[in-house]
Tab-separated table of C-alpha atoms in Angstrom:
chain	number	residue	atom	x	y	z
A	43	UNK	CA	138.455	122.092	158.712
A	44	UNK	CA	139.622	125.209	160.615
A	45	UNK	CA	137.568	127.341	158.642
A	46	UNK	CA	134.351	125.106	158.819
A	47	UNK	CA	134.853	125.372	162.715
A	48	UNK	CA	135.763	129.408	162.000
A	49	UNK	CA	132.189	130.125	160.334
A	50	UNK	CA	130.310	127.895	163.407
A	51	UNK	CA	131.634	129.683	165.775
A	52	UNK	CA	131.281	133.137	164.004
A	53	UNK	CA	127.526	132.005	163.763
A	54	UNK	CA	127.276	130.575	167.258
A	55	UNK	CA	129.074	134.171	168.538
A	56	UNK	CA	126.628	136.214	166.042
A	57	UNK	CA	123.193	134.035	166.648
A	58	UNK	CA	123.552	134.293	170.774
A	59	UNK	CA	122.209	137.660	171.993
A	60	UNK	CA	118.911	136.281	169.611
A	61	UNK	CA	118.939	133.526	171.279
A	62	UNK	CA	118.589	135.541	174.658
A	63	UNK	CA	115.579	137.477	173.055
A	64	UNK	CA	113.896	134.222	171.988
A	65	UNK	CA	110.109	134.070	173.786
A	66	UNK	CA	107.358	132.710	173.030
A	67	UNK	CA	104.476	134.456	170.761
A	68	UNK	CA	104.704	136.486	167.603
A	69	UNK	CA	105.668	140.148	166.884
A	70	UNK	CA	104.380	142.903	165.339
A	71	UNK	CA	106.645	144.414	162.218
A	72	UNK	CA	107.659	146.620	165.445
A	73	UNK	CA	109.043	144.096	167.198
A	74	UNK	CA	106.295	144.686	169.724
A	75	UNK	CA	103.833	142.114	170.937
A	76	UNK	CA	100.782	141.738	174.037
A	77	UNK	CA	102.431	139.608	176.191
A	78	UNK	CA	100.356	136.202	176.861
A	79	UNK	CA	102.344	133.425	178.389
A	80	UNK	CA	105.710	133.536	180.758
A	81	UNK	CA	104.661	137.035	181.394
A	82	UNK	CA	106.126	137.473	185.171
A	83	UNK	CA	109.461	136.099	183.431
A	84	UNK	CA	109.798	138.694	181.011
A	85	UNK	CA	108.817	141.364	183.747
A	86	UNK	CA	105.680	142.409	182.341
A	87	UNK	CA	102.192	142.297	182.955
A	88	UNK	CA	99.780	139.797	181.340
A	89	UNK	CA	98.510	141.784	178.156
A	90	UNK	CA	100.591	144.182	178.375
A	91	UNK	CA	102.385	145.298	175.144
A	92	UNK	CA	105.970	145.271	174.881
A	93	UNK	CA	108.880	145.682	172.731
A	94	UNK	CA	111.848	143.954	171.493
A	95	UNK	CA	114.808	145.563	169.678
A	96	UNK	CA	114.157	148.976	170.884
A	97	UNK	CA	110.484	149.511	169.888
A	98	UNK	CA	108.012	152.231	171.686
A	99	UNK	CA	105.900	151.033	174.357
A	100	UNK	CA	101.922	151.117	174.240
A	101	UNK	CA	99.561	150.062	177.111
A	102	UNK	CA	97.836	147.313	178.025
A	103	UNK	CA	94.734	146.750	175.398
A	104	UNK	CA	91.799	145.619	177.154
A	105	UNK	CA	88.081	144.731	176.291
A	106	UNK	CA	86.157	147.455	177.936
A	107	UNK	CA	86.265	150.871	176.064
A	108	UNK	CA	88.494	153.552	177.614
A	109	UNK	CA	87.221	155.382	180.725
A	110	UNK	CA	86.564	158.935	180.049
A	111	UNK	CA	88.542	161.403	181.983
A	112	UNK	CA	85.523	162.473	184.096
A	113	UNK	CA	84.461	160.724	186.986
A	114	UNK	CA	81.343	159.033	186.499
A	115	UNK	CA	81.387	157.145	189.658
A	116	UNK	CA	77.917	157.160	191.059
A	117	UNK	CA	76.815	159.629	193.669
A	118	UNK	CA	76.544	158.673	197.356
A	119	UNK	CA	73.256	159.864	198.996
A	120	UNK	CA	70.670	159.121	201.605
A	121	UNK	CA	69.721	155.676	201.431
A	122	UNK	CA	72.814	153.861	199.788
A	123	UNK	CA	74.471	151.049	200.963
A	124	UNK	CA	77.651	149.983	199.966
A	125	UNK	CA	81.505	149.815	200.843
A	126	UNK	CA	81.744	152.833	199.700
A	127	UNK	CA	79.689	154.573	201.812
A	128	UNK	CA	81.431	152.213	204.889
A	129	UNK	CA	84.862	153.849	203.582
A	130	UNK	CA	83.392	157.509	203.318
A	131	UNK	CA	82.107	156.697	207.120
A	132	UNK	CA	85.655	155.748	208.266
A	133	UNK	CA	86.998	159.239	206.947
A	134	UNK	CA	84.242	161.403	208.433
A	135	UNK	CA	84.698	159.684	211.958
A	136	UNK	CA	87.889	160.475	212.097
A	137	UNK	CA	86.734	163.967	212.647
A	138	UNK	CA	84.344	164.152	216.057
A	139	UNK	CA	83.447	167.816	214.903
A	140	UNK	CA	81.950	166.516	211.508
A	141	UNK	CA	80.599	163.079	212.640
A	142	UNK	CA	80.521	162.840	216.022
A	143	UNK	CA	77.931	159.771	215.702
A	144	UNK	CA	80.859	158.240	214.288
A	145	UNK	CA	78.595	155.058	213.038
A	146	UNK	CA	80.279	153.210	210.495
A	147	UNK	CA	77.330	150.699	209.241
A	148	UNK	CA	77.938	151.244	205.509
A	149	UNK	CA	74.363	152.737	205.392
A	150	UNK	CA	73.897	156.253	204.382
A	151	UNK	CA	71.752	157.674	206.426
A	152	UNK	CA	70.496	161.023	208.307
A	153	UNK	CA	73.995	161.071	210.689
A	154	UNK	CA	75.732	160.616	207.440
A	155	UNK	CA	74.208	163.352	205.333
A	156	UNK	CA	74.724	165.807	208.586
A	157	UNK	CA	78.273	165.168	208.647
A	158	UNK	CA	78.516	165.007	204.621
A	159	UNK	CA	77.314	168.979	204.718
A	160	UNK	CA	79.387	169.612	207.528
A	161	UNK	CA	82.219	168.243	206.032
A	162	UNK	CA	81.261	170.034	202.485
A	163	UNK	CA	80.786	173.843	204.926
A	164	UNK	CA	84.285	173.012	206.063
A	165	UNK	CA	85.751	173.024	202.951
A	166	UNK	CA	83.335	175.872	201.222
A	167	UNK	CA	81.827	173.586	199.202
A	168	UNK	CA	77.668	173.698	198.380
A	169	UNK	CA	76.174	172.150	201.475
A	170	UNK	CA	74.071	169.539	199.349
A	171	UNK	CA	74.178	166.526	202.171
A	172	UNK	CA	75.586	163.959	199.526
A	173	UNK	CA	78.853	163.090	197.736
A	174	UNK	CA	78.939	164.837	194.028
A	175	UNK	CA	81.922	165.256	191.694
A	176	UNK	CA	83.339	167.896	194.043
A	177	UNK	CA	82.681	166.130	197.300
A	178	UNK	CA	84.079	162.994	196.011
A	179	UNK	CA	87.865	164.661	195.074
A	180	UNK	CA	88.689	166.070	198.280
A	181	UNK	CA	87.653	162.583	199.625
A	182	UNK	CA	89.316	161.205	197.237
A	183	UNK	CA	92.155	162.622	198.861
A	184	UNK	CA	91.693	160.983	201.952
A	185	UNK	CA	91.130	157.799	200.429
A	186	UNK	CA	87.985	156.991	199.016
């Protein structure tokens, strides 16, 4: 009888840390998995892939196709609306020398392309009067 009870415990001692790995879900022969349910209490993000056991990390996999390293945001010029361009307003009127109009309407419009080129002369940037891939990382900078 002591021995019986000797082997259950030695299981019971042996089978605990797996029981404190236990989730829900299925793993990869890596012991890694995309996490899908109970997520916040394994202190990870929904879809994100983790590992188990001392596997490498990967990131999340989602259903759009990698963004390319370049910015391909669209340009801001005359005649856009958008938050954007309300954003990009709230950064130029913070300097009266560049936009002393200082209209924020989220309309891009002649006050806005005035201050855009003053803004690109005072960082030596081609005075083109709208926000380009050059433009748009010093702004960036500020917070656009």
């Amino acid at each position: 009888m002591k021995k019986i009870l000797a082997v259950i415990a030695g299981v019971a001692f042996v089978a605990t840390p797996l029981v404190g790995w236990a989730h829900p879900g299925n793993t990869a022969s890596d012991g890694c998995h995309y996490c899908r349910t109970n997520c916040t209490k394994w202190g990870v993000a929904w879809n994100e892939r983790h590992c188990h056991g001392g596997g490498s990390y990967s990131p999340p996999r989602t259903s759009t196709p990698a963004r390319s390293p370049v910015n391909t945001a669209s340009t801001l010029k005359r005649g856009t609306s958008s938050s954007e361009v309300t954003r990009l307003q709230t950064i130029l009127a913070k300097d009266l020398a560049i936009y002393p109009e200082g209209l924020i309407t989220g309309y891009f419009g002649p006050a806005t392309e005035r201050a855009i080129k003053l803004y690109q002369k005072k960082y030596g940037l081609e005075q083109v009067g709208y926000v380009g891939p050059k433009t748009r990382a010093l702004l960036k900078l500020e917070g656009l």
